[in-house]
C-alpha positions in Angstrom: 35.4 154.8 238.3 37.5 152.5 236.0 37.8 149.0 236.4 41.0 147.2 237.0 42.2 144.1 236.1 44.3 141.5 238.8 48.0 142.2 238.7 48.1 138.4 238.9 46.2 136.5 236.6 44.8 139.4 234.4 41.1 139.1 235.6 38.7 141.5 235.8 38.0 143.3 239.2 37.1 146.5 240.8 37.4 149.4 243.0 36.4 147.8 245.7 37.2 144.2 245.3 39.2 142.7 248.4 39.8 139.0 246.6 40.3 138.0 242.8 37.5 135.7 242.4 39.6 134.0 239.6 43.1 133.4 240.9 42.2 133.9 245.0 44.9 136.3 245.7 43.9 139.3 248.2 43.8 142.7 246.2 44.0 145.8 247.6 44.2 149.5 246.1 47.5 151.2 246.3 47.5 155.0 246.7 51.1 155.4 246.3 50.7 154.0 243.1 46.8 154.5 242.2 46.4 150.7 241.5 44.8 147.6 241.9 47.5 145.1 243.3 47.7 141.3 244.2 48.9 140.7 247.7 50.2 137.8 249.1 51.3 137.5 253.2 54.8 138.4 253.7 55.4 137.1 257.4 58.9 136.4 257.7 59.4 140.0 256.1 57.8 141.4 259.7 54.4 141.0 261.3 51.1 142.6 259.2 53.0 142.8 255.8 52.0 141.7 252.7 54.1 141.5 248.7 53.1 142.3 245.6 52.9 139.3 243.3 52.1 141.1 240.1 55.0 141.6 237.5 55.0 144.9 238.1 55.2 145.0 241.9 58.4 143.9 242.0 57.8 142.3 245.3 57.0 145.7 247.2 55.8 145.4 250.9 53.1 146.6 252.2 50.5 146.9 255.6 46.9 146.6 255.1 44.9 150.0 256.7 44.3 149.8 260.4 40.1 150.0 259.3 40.8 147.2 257.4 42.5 145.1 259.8 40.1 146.1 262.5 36.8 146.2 261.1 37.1 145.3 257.1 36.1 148.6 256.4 38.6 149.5 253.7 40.6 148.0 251.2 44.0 150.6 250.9 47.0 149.1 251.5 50.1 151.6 252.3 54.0 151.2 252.3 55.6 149.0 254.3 57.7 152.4 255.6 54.6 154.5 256.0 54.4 155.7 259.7 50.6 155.7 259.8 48.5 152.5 260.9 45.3 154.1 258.5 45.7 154.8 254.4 45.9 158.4 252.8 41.9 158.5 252.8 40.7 157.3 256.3 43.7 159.1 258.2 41.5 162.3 256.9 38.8 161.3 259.2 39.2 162.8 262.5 35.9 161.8 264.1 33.7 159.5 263.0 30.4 157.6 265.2 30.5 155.4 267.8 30.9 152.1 266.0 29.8 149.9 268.6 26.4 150.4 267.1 25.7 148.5 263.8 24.0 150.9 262.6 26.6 153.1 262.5 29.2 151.0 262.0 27.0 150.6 258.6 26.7 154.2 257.9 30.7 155.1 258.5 31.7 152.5 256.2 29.9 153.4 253.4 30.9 157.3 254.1 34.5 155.7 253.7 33.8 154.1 250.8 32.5 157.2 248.9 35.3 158.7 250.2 37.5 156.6 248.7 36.5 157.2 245.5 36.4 161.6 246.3 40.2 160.5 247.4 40.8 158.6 243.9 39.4 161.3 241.7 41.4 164.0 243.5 44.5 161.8 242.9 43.9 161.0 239.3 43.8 165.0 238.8 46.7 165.4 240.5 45.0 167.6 243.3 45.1 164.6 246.4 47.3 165.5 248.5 47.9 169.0 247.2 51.6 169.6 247.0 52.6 171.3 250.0 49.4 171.5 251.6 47.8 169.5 253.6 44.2 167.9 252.5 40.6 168.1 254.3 39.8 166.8 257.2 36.3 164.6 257.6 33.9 165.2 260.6 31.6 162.0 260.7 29.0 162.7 262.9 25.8 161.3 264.5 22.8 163.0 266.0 22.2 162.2 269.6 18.8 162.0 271.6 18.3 165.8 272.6 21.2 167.1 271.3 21.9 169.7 268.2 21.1 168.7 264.9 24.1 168.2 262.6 24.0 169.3 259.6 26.5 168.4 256.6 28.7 171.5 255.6 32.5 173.0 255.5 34.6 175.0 257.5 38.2 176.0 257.5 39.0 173.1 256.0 36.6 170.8 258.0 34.1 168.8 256.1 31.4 167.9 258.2 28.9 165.1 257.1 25.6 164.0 258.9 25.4 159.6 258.9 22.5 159.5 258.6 22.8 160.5 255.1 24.2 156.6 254.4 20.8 155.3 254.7 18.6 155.4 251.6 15.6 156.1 253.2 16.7 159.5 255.1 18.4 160.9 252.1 15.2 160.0 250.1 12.8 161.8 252.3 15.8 164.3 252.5 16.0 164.5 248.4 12.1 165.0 247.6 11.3 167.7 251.2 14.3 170.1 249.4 13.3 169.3 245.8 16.3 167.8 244.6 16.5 165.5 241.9 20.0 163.8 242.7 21.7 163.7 246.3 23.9 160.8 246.9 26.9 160.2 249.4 29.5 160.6 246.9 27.6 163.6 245.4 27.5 165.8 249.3 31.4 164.6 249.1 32.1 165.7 246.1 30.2 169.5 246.8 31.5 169.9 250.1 35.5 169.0 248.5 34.1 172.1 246.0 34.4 174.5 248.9 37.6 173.1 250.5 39.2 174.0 247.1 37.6 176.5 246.4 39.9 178.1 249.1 42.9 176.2 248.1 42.9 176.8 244.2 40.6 180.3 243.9 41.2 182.5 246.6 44.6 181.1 247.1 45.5 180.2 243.5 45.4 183.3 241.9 41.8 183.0 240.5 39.3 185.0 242.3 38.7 187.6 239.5 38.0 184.9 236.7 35.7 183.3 239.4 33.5 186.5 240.4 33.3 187.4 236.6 32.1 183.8 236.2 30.0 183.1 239.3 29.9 186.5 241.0 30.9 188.2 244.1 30.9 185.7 246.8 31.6 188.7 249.4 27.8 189.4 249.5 25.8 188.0 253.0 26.1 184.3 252.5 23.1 183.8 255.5 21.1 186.4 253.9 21.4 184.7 250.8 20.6 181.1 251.6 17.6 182.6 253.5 16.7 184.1 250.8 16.9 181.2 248.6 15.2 178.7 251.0 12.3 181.3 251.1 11.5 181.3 247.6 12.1 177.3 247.3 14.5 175.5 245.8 12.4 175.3 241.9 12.0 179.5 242.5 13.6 181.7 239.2 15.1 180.8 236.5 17.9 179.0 237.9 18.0 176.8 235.3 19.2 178.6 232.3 22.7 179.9 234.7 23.2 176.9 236.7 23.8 173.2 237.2 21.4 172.9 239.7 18.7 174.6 241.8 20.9 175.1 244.7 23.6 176.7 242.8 21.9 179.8 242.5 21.7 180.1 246.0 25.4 181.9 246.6 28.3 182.3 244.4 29.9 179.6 246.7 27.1 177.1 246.4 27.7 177.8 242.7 30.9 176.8 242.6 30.4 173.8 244.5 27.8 172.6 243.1 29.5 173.0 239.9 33.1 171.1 241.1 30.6 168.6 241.7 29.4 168.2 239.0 33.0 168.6 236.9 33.8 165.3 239.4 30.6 163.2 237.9 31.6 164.4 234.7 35.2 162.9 234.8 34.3 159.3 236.9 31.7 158.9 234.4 33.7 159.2 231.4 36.8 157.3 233.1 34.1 154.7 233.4 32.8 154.9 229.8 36.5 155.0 228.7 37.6 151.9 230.9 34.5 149.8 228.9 35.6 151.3 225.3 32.3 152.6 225.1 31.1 153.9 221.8 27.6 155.3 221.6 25.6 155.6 218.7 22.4 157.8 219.2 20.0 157.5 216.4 18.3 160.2 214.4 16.4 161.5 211.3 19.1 163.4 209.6 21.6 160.6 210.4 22.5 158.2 213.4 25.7 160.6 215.7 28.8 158.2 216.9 30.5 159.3 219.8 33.8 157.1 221.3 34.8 157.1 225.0 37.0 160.0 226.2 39.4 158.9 228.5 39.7 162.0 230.8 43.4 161.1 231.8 44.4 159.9 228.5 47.8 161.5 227.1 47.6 163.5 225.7 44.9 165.2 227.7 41.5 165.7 226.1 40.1 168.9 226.1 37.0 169.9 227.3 34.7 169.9 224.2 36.4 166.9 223.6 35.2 165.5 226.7 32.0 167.4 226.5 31.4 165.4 223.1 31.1 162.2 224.7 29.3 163.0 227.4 26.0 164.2 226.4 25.6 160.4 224.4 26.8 158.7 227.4 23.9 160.1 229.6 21.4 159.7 227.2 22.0 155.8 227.4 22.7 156.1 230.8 19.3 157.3 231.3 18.0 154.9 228.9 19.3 152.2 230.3 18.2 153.1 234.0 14.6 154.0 232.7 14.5 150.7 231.2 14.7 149.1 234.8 12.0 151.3 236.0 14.3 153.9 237.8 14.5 157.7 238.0 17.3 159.4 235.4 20.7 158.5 237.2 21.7 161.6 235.3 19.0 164.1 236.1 20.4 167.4 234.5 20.1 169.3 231.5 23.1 172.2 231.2 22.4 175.0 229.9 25.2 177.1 227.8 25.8 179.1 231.1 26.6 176.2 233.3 28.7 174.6 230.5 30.7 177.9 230.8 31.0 177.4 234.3 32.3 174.0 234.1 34.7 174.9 231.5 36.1 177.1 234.3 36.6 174.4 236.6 38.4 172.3 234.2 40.8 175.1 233.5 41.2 175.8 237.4 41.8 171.7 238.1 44.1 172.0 234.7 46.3 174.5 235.8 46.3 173.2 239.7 47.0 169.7 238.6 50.3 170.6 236.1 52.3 171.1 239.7 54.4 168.8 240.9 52.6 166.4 242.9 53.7 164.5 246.2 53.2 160.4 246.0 49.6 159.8 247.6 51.3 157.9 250.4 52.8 161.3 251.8 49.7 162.8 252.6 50.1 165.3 255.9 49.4 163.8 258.9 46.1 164.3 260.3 44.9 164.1 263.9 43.0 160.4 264.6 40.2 161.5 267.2 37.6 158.6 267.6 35.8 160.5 269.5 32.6 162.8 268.0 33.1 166.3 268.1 30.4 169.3 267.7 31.2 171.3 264.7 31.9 174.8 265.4 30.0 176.3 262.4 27.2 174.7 260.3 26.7 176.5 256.8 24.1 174.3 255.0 21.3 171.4 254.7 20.9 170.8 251.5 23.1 170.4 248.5 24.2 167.8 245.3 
């Protein structure tokens, strides 16, 4: 994620800021617009709205989201004209937990947040909201005393996600039981928002043969194969020398996903190295490598050995820097000339998808708003990036 600077004063802040702690003004993040904006209260312009002070707002209006309002559980602002009381990103949620709890009033906002950042990335490439299409829909769900289990998956264009996975502790024990070396909330986010367009841009968008030439046929038995691969373990075969990840080799689909996953991590972290100007010099015995940050929106548009370039020197200070601290790799994978292909596919897929003409963020389809919890009707998976 890059980081932004205050519209008003020029200080630095961040995704997630709600107040520059340098000038005072409120900030929130504009979807329409895919920035970082001061707001001040615009009351005698009608009740809720707020103006841009920065020199380039040029005084817009605008309403803070309903879940900020309400709870303080977002920081998305929409158009003064926009007919929905929630932003682009939580209007996608169409249940979520009872939030009278704490605890799960803890757990659904951080699920928000990550998905505030899936929603950003999706924008930036020019794939969120697709043009004409509407985006996925978010199942937030809890497990109740004696009832099913719920497990984190998608469906038609449903992406269902267990809360639980918010707390560090569950996804831990979760993370080492199936093997895993990385599972995050932003990471399940980003896999699951594989398979949604995977529908959208693959079978729909005219590249299913490139895909099962890459990947394989993802008509074989997708229970059978998961059974298959749960049998054997997740560290069974040679995974490693086709895929990005354990997992991956499970189905064709996981494949994919896993892979449009890991094409997402790849892009926020060089937008991030790109926002700092990082330049990385990795030392050696034939001659110390310099690599500068790739911006992966820049114009023109890098390409991806460009991009590829940067990236390996990035994680191996990343990974420096975090063993340096005392923790685990934060980037935990070693790709292997296979899984770069694969990844080169994605970018041209996201490419190609991304040239169309795109609709402003703030005119996202409407989505049902159901507070209620609802039992998902198919469960695929329990374990993935």
């Amino acid at each position: 994620m890059r980081v932004f600077n205050c519209d008003h004063c020029g200080h630095l802040v961040f995704f997630d800021s709600v107040q520059c702690l340098h000038c005072g003004n409120a900030l929130a993040f504009l979807p329409d617009a895919l920035v970082m904006a001061a707001l001040v209260p615009a009351p005698q312009q009608g009740p809720g709205l707020w103006q841009r002070v920065g020199p380039d707002g040029g005084g817009a209006l605008y309403r803070m989201c309903q879940n900020h309002t309400e709870h303080q559980a977002c920081n998305f602002a929409v158009p003064a004209g926009d007919a929905q009381a929630l932003c682009p990103s939580c209007r996608q949620t169409r249940s979520m937990p009872d939030v009278s709890e704490p605890a799960h009033m803890g757990r659904w906002m951080q699920i928000e947040s990550a998905k505030r950042r899936l929603f950003y990335s999706l924008a930036r490439l020019g794939l969120e909201p697709a043009p004409g299409r509407s985006g996925p829909v978010f199942d937030l769900l809890a497990e109740e005393p004696g009832g099913p289990p719920v497990l984190t998956g998608h469906h038609n264009g449903t992406i269902t996600l267990n809360v639980a996975e918010a707390d560090d502790d569950e996804r831990a024990r979760r993370r080492i039981a199936l093997g895993e070396p990385y599972r995050t909330l932003i990471g399940h986010l980003r896999h699951e928002s594989g398979h949604f367009y995977w529908d959208q841009l693959v079978r729909d968008g005219g590249w299913l043969d490139g895909f099962r030439q890459r990947f394989g046929d993802e008509r074989q038995d997708y229970a059978a194969a998961l059974e298959a691969h749960y049998a054997k373990g997740n560290d069974g075969g040679d995974w490693a020398t086709n895929h990005v990840s354990a997992y991956a080799a499970a189905h064709p689909w996981e494949d994919w996903a896993e892979t449009w996953a890991h094409y997402l991590h790849m892009i926020d972290l060089l937008e991030t190295s790109a926002s700092y100007a990082t330049e990385v010099t990795v030392p050696g015995i034939y001659g110390a490598q310099h690599s500068r940050a790739v911006d992966p929106f820049g114009s023109p548009a890098p390409d991806f050995d460009s991009m590829l370039r940067h990236l390996v020197p990035l994680t191996l200070l990343l990974n420096s820097l975090t063993r340096s601290l005392g923790q685990l790799d934060a980037y935990p994978f070693a790709l292997a000339e296979q899984a770069l292909a694969k990844l080169r596919f994605v970018h041209d897929v996201v490419r190609a998808a991304g040239q169309r003409p795109a609709a402003p963020a703030a005119a996202a389809a409407t989505l049902p708003q159901a507070p209620a919890p609802v039992a998902p009707s198919v469960i695929k998976k329990i374990a993935k990036k």
